[in-house]
Amino acid sequence: MPEWTENQKKAIFHHGHDILVSAAAGSGKTTILIERIIELLKNNENVDNLLVATFTDAAAKEMKDRLVTRIKELVASDELDPDQKQHMQSQIYKVAVANISTLHAFCLSVIKNYYYVINLDPNFRLLSDDTETSMLKEQAFDAVRGEYYAKADVDFLNLTDNFSNDKNDDGLEDTIFRLYDFAITNEDTDGWLDRLVDSYDFGASITDSRFFVESVKPQVINDFKNIANEMESLKEIAENDTLSKNYVTVLNNAIVSIGEIIDEISINESFDQIRETIGNFSYDRVKPLSKVDKESAGDDNSIVETVKKQKTDLKKQIEDIYNSYFVQDEEQTLDAIKRSKKVIEKLVEVQHAFIKEFNKIKTNNHTLDFNDLEHKAVQILSTEVDGKKIALEFYQNRFHEIMIDEYQDVNAMQENIIQLLSNDENHIFMVGDIKQSIYGFRQAAPYIFTGKYQKFQKDDNPDELIQLSKNFRSSVGVDDFVNSIFERIFDENIGDINYDKSVQLIPGTNFPEDIDSRNEMYILSGDSEEDADKDTSKPQLETANVDKRVNKIGFVAEKIQKLIDSNFQIYDAKKGITRSLKYSDIAILMRNKNSNTDLISYFSKAEIPVMVTDAQNYFQTTELQIMMAMLNIIDNPRQDIPLVAVLRSPIVGLNEEELAEIKIVGNSTDYYTAMLQYVASEGTKDDISKKIISFLERIEGYRDFSNKNSLVKLIWKIYQDTGILEYVAGMPGGKQRAANLHALYQRANTYEKNNFMGLHKFIDFIKRMQDMDRDLSQPNSIETTDDSVKVMTIHASKGLEFPIVFLVNTDDEFNKKDYTAETLYDVKSGIGITILDQITRANARTMQRALISDRKQVSSVSEEMRLLYVALTRAKQKLILVGFNKEPEKMLSNWEHVHKNQKGVITEGARLAAKSYQNLIGMSIIPENDTKNDIELKHFSNETSQFNLNIVNQSSFTPETRGVSTNQGESIPASDIFKKSVNNILDFKYGFEDLTKTTAYQSVSEIKGLFSDPDDNEMARADVLNPSGKYTAQTFGKPRFLAQNKKVNATDVGSATHLVLQKISIDKQPQDSDFKNLIEKLVKDNVVDSEVAKKIDINSLVKFYESDLGHKIIENKDSVSREYPFSVLMNADNLFNSSKDIQSTDDKILVHGIIDGVIELADKIIIFDYKTDNVNSDNIEEKIENYSGQLNLYAKAISVIKNQPNVGKYLYFLKINQMKELKKKD
């Protein structure tokens, strides 16, 4: 038998009353639950007479498995007598059918057994798919909304207007759905909804109202007390710094002013009087320092800067209170509350109608959702049949004890069920840890746990609180680090528990003294080299965030590889041995999944095996984005983003350059129009035009197909036509990607089965799923070996443990949407809204919303703290934290001067303003007033907390260089295997290197640009190659469409001139009016910009057709091809004579180009090229030389294509109206 601690014994053996076990991380709560069950079975209890509720199905299965294993161990041992063994053996078979399950599963069994009590159809189907549930909700609200619109209900129209925008009424729908999800977890859903208007019942005086007295007053007074406490702490800092001494009097007077504000609120002064006093708050002027003080203070002004900043921040907090509660006078505020009450009354009415319709649809479809399970179970347990609650009596008699695991995460409805089942004969055994309550988004109610936690401690309470604080998982280093943080940030106000000695982690496992269990905190700082080159005058947020994220991932990869390569030693407590670290000993935890794609890519390149247990969001996967973009443009092709997404995808296959070419043609139009203009300007034989025409025909076909067929048939047709299923199956993670596409097909099938029709509505439905953060996919894992680094969210890591844990992105800011949304909900305070003035169209946030926002901020930050606790307590031996800060000196100074109360807990204001895990940790573990003495900017070590803080300049490493600089300036090397592999690749020399650098496709413009002498077939300038393998010039200017200067330039005019010469009719000799009419049409059709059109020299065009070449064109109009595109295979050695690797005439290159004009005569071919360059007698020969290489290539190509060796080459310079023939070169 294990050696149980005294408190573990209490948890196993105490009976006869309710018990709450507060079990810290690693304290073995599941083991305790198993042993408690075993002890009951030893005393002749039957396992099917127990209700054991777990949080997940996986936890229930694990508990059953462990219970069976433990029973078998006992039966095989000598610990039991024969009767006990026989009884134990009989329990093995009962475990499978015992009520060891989630509360939802238990409720389902209640319904199946007693459905008749409430006249429920037993042939119901459980809606296990959130998608189907969402669609039924849509159907219900559509019906309700339709009825109200049909009645032309003015109050409903105002309600819709209040929660929606000018484009649609989706805002009201979202409000109804969110309110439903919040209300349904309440044990009295209808009653809670009906009470929402109570907080809007006001008389003539705001300060006399119940809502203000009981809710707003305590909140605002507490806020001002917190500000006063912060000022007191700031004053102490100022008193000990010469440069800050003159701030002491200013802060003293401010504290007095805040005391007066608190007094006014306490004695119920009038609302307008309180408003005026708060609005008039200001600091006194700070007197300048004397010359003597300045000289004695020295140059260090870090403290006075901190005092200034915090003083300003505190003033901002006062302004926030004013803007939240007192921005309008009493008359205006009462008017807004009155209008809000009317809106909420209508909202509640519509909400009831929606619930009624939703339940009706589910009844008609013979379905129940998960919320119904709890509500129907409560209804069954509470319903009397012949004067008896037969179901309730059955379960109360059957269950001799009720055991609840993860009690901190139950909601109000679940607590109602638990209390219903309990009576004087059967008691409740609850196990949980308030410090690990992290499911607020599922309406978990931690106040239920804390209420009993406080109640059970009282001497006169018959029930019992048992603390399990001994951590059998982690090293002393991890425990000390965790304790040093949470004793500074947890209290009853924020975090819901005082982190005192009774709850602090106590090491329960002895690690060897020489084992490395020191925790490390790394903060990447500064700009990367790429950042330094960026134009900081322009927004760079998205790129900066990506660079920062990738750099952190790169640092983690290098750190992991260094640990592996150094044979870092891990202590295996179960086996009592030390061994070398494996990849599978490491977990990377993150707050969300946003970095997963970058991490997978980077780790794959670094050859670090990785298992990702949380996939990226379903709708963020490449294949789903392509398909949703395709569906969007089938619905409406004039949507630039989805249109370009499909054009760039494998479905069409245009590259960025080609997309840019299209947009240049239609620069001022939408992209769909730009495509049409491109085809019109380039003709149908151009490669891009062919792709566009084929794509448009396909889209038109899909649109027609969509009108005549179901949505699922359309999706399947797209799959078949495009081959996208086969394509994604060949990508990394192909099996999952193909499954994702099949899932979309299934979602569409489910959508239509529920009587929803139409592509547009399906797209809207999917968009709402995205907006509501609903992920319709299953978690994904990257196929790899068992020995791989585990990557997961903090939520997914709960209950798991790893020798080494990396917590990454510690600098990411907390999610504020829980308390910044326009409409907020709270169990106690009801609903807070933003009210729209129907006349002025101005929005005003109500006092009720301000109160809920304040409370929600506290609960949100509390949950973030608990998430941090969960993350840090997953580590057995060592924690490594990685974050970023651009200005570490300032950050360290802020941490150093954070304020703490008399108990050493950081003040509420500082904790609420922390914004990130990095700040919570830093301000907890950096000692006060010791930065200058003990902290070097590069490295800091704290023995008490057992951690090192390292500042790493991210410019010293990048994903490209794969080098990482630590605080000592050393680099973390890559793995030897990886380096050897890379070196083998980099050192390999291929015998025909030039051929590998030359694509089988080259355009004439690319070839001609290589030669300093355009007609000299040498590769003198071909030493720089682009990624696609084409020979290109060394440098390119910025593309015109990216240039800031939007003035008309010569290139624009030249392109337009060529277009006019291509489009002008040559049935007769064109006149001035013909050119003008054509140009006007091109401008009207948005093919040519009007400003560009003004610059076209019409006179030179007329003169061109008056020239000998012009006459020859008119005379042979049927043999003339303008803008003649060609593609021809040519011998590579004819193009690039200088390359020693390109010698065989078997080496071919496909040359592509467009000739301005070709005239096919009986005995020869004439090619001509007109130029709009500024040419004069001084430079004309140079210009001819420059263009001769291009025309010679054209001539070679046309000679091969037409099998005509006699080719005449002409250049026509429009500016000077001169034609030059290029003579054949020897």
CSV table of C-alpha atoms in Angstrom, one decimal, residues 1013-1195:
chain,number,residue,atom,x,y,z
A,1013,ASP,CA,25.4,44.2,-76.2
A,1014,PRO,CA,21.9,43.0,-77.0
A,1015,ASP,CA,23.0,41.2,-80.2
A,1016,ASP,CA,26.1,39.6,-78.6
A,1017,ASN,CA,25.2,36.1,-77.5
A,1018,GLU,CA,27.3,36.1,-74.4
A,1019,MET,CA,26.1,35.6,-70.8
A,1020,ALA,CA,28.1,38.4,-69.3
A,1021,ARG,CA,25.1,39.7,-67.2
A,1022,ALA,CA,23.5,36.3,-66.5
A,1023,ASP,CA,25.3,35.7,-63.2
A,1024,VAL,CA,22.2,36.4,-61.2
A,1025,LEU,CA,19.3,33.9,-61.6
A,1026,ASN,CA,15.8,34.2,-60.3
A,1027,PRO,CA,14.2,31.5,-58.1
A,1028,SER,CA,12.2,30.1,-61.1
A,1029,GLY,CA,15.4,29.3,-62.9
A,1030,LYS,CA,15.1,31.8,-65.7
A,1031,TYR,CA,18.1,34.0,-66.7
A,1032,THR,CA,17.3,37.5,-65.7
A,1033,ALA,CA,19.0,40.8,-65.4
A,1034,GLN,CA,20.8,41.5,-62.1
A,1035,THR,CA,18.4,44.1,-60.9
A,1036,PHE,CA,14.8,45.1,-61.5
A,1037,GLY,CA,13.2,48.3,-60.7
A,1038,LYS,CA,10.1,48.4,-58.5
A,1039,PRO,CA,7.0,47.4,-60.4
A,1040,ARG,CA,4.9,50.3,-61.5
A,1041,PHE,CA,1.8,49.1,-59.7
A,1042,LEU,CA,3.8,49.2,-56.4
A,1043,ALA,CA,5.3,52.7,-57.0
A,1044,GLN,CA,3.8,55.5,-54.9
A,1045,ASN,CA,4.1,57.9,-57.9
A,1046,LYS,CA,0.9,57.5,-59.8
A,1047,LYS,CA,1.8,60.1,-62.5
A,1048,VAL,CA,1.6,59.1,-66.1
A,1049,ASN,CA,4.9,57.8,-67.3
A,1050,ALA,CA,6.4,57.0,-70.7
A,1051,THR,CA,5.9,53.3,-70.3
A,1052,ASP,CA,2.1,53.8,-69.7
A,1053,VAL,CA,1.9,55.9,-72.8
A,1054,GLY,CA,4.0,53.5,-74.9
A,1055,SER,CA,1.8,50.6,-73.9
A,1056,ALA,CA,-1.4,52.5,-74.7
A,1057,THR,CA,0.1,53.6,-78.1
A,1058,HIS,CA,0.9,49.9,-79.0
A,1059,LEU,CA,-2.7,49.0,-78.0
A,1060,VAL,CA,-4.1,51.7,-80.3
A,1061,LEU,CA,-1.9,50.6,-83.2
A,1062,GLN,CA,-3.1,47.0,-82.6
A,1063,LYS,CA,-6.8,47.9,-82.5
A,1064,ILE,CA,-7.1,50.5,-85.2
A,1065,SER,CA,-8.9,49.3,-88.4
A,1066,ILE,CA,-6.6,48.9,-91.4
A,1067,ASP,CA,-9.4,48.4,-94.0
A,1068,LYS,CA,-8.4,51.8,-95.1
A,1069,GLN,CA,-5.7,54.3,-94.2
A,1070,PRO,CA,-6.6,55.6,-90.7
A,1071,GLN,CA,-7.2,59.3,-90.2
A,1072,ASP,CA,-7.0,61.6,-87.2
A,1073,SER,CA,-10.7,61.1,-86.4
A,1074,ASP,CA,-10.4,57.3,-86.5
A,1075,PHE,CA,-7.7,57.4,-83.9
A,1076,LYS,CA,-9.6,59.8,-81.7
A,1077,ASN,CA,-12.8,57.7,-81.8
A,1078,LEU,CA,-10.8,54.5,-80.9
A,1079,ILE,CA,-9.1,56.2,-78.0
A,1080,GLU,CA,-12.3,57.6,-76.6
A,1081,LYS,CA,-13.8,54.1,-76.7
A,1082,LEU,CA,-10.8,52.5,-75.0
A,1083,VAL,CA,-11.1,55.2,-72.2
A,1084,LYS,CA,-14.9,54.6,-71.9
A,1085,ASP,CA,-14.4,50.9,-71.6
A,1086,ASN,CA,-11.7,51.5,-68.8
A,1087,VAL,CA,-9.1,49.9,-71.0
A,1088,VAL,CA,-6.9,53.0,-71.2
A,1089,ASP,CA,-6.6,55.6,-68.5
A,1090,SER,CA,-8.0,59.0,-69.5
A,1091,GLU,CA,-4.8,60.8,-68.4
A,1092,VAL,CA,-2.7,58.4,-70.4
A,1093,ALA,CA,-4.9,58.9,-73.4
A,1094,LYS,CA,-4.2,62.6,-73.4
A,1095,LYS,CA,-0.5,61.8,-73.9
A,1096,ILE,CA,-0.9,59.7,-77.0
A,1097,ASP,CA,0.6,61.4,-80.0
A,1098,ILE,CA,-2.2,60.9,-82.6
A,1099,ASN,CA,-0.3,62.9,-85.2
A,1100,SER,CA,2.7,60.5,-85.1
A,1101,LEU,CA,0.2,57.6,-85.6
A,1102,VAL,CA,-1.3,59.2,-88.6
A,1103,LYS,CA,2.1,59.8,-90.1
A,1104,PHE,CA,3.1,56.1,-89.4
A,1105,TYR,CA,0.4,55.0,-91.8
A,1106,GLU,CA,1.5,57.6,-94.3
A,1107,SER,CA,5.0,56.1,-94.4
A,1108,ASP,CA,6.2,53.4,-96.8
A,1109,LEU,CA,5.8,50.8,-94.0
A,1110,GLY,CA,2.3,52.0,-93.3
A,1111,HIS,CA,1.3,51.8,-96.9
A,1112,LYS,CA,2.7,48.3,-97.2
A,1113,ILE,CA,0.5,47.3,-94.1
A,1114,ILE,CA,-2.6,48.7,-95.7
A,1115,GLU,CA,-1.8,47.1,-99.1
A,1116,ASN,CA,-1.3,43.7,-97.5
A,1117,LYS,CA,-3.9,44.0,-94.7
A,1118,ASP,CA,-5.0,40.4,-95.1
A,1119,SER,CA,-1.5,39.1,-94.6
A,1120,VAL,CA,-0.8,41.3,-91.6
A,1121,SER,CA,-0.7,40.0,-88.0
A,1122,ARG,CA,-0.4,42.6,-85.2
A,1123,GLU,CA,0.8,41.8,-81.7
A,1124,TYR,CA,1.8,38.4,-83.0
A,1125,PRO,CA,2.4,35.9,-80.1
A,1126,PHE,CA,4.8,33.0,-80.7
A,1127,SER,CA,6.4,30.1,-78.8
A,1128,VAL,CA,9.2,28.2,-80.5
A,1129,LEU,CA,11.8,25.7,-79.4
A,1130,MET,CA,15.3,26.9,-80.2
A,1131,ASN,CA,18.7,25.4,-79.6
A,1132,ALA,CA,20.1,26.6,-76.3
A,1133,ASP,CA,23.6,26.9,-77.7
A,1134,ASN,CA,22.4,29.4,-80.3
A,1135,LEU,CA,21.2,31.6,-77.5
A,1136,PHE,CA,23.9,31.2,-74.8
A,1137,ASN,CA,27.2,30.5,-76.5
A,1138,SER,CA,29.3,31.4,-73.5
A,1139,SER,CA,28.2,28.6,-71.2
A,1140,LYS,CA,30.5,25.6,-71.3
A,1141,ASP,CA,27.7,23.4,-69.9
A,1142,ILE,CA,25.3,24.3,-72.8
A,1143,GLN,CA,27.0,22.6,-75.7
A,1144,SER,CA,24.7,20.0,-77.2
A,1145,THR,CA,22.3,20.9,-79.9
A,1146,ASP,CA,19.9,18.5,-78.1
A,1147,ASP,CA,19.4,21.1,-75.4
A,1148,LYS,CA,16.3,23.1,-76.2
A,1149,ILE,CA,14.7,26.2,-74.8
A,1150,LEU,CA,11.1,27.3,-75.4
A,1151,VAL,CA,11.3,31.0,-76.4
A,1152,HIS,CA,8.1,33.1,-76.0
A,1153,GLY,CA,7.4,36.6,-77.2
A,1154,ILE,CA,5.1,39.0,-79.0
A,1155,ILE,CA,6.0,40.8,-82.2
A,1156,ASP,CA,4.4,44.2,-82.9
A,1157,GLY,CA,3.7,43.2,-86.5
A,1158,VAL,CA,4.3,40.5,-89.1
A,1159,ILE,CA,3.6,40.8,-92.9
A,1160,GLU,CA,3.7,37.6,-94.8
A,1161,LEU,CA,4.6,38.2,-98.4
A,1162,ALA,CA,5.1,35.6,-101.1
A,1163,ASP,CA,8.9,35.7,-101.1
A,1164,LYS,CA,9.7,37.0,-97.7
A,1165,ILE,CA,8.4,37.9,-94.2
A,1166,ILE,CA,8.6,41.4,-92.8
A,1167,ILE,CA,8.6,41.9,-89.1
A,1168,PHE,CA,8.3,45.4,-87.6
A,1169,ASP,CA,8.5,46.9,-84.2
A,1170,TYR,CA,7.4,50.5,-83.5
A,1171,LYS,CA,9.1,52.4,-80.6
A,1172,THR,CA,7.9,55.5,-78.7
A,1173,ASP,CA,11.4,56.3,-77.3
A,1174,ASN,CA,12.7,59.8,-77.3
A,1175,VAL,CA,15.0,59.5,-80.2
A,1176,ASN,CA,17.2,62.1,-82.0
A,1177,SER,CA,20.0,62.2,-84.5
A,1178,ASP,CA,22.6,61.9,-81.8
A,1179,ASN,CA,21.3,58.6,-80.2
A,1180,ILE,CA,19.4,56.9,-83.0
A,1181,GLU,CA,22.3,54.5,-83.9
A,1182,GLU,CA,22.6,53.6,-80.2
A,1183,LYS,CA,18.9,52.9,-80.0
A,1184,ILE,CA,19.0,50.7,-83.1
A,1185,GLU,CA,21.9,48.8,-81.6
A,1186,ASN,CA,20.0,48.3,-78.4
A,1187,TYR,CA,17.0,46.8,-80.2
A,1188,SER,CA,18.8,44.8,-82.7
A,1189,GLY,CA,19.2,41.8,-80.4
A,1190,GLN,CA,15.5,41.7,-79.8
A,1191,LEU,CA,14.6,41.8,-83.5
A,1192,ASN,CA,17.2,39.2,-84.4
A,1193,LEU,CA,15.6,36.8,-81.9
A,1194,TYR,CA,12.2,37.6,-83.4
A,1195,ALA,CA,13.6,36.9,-86.9
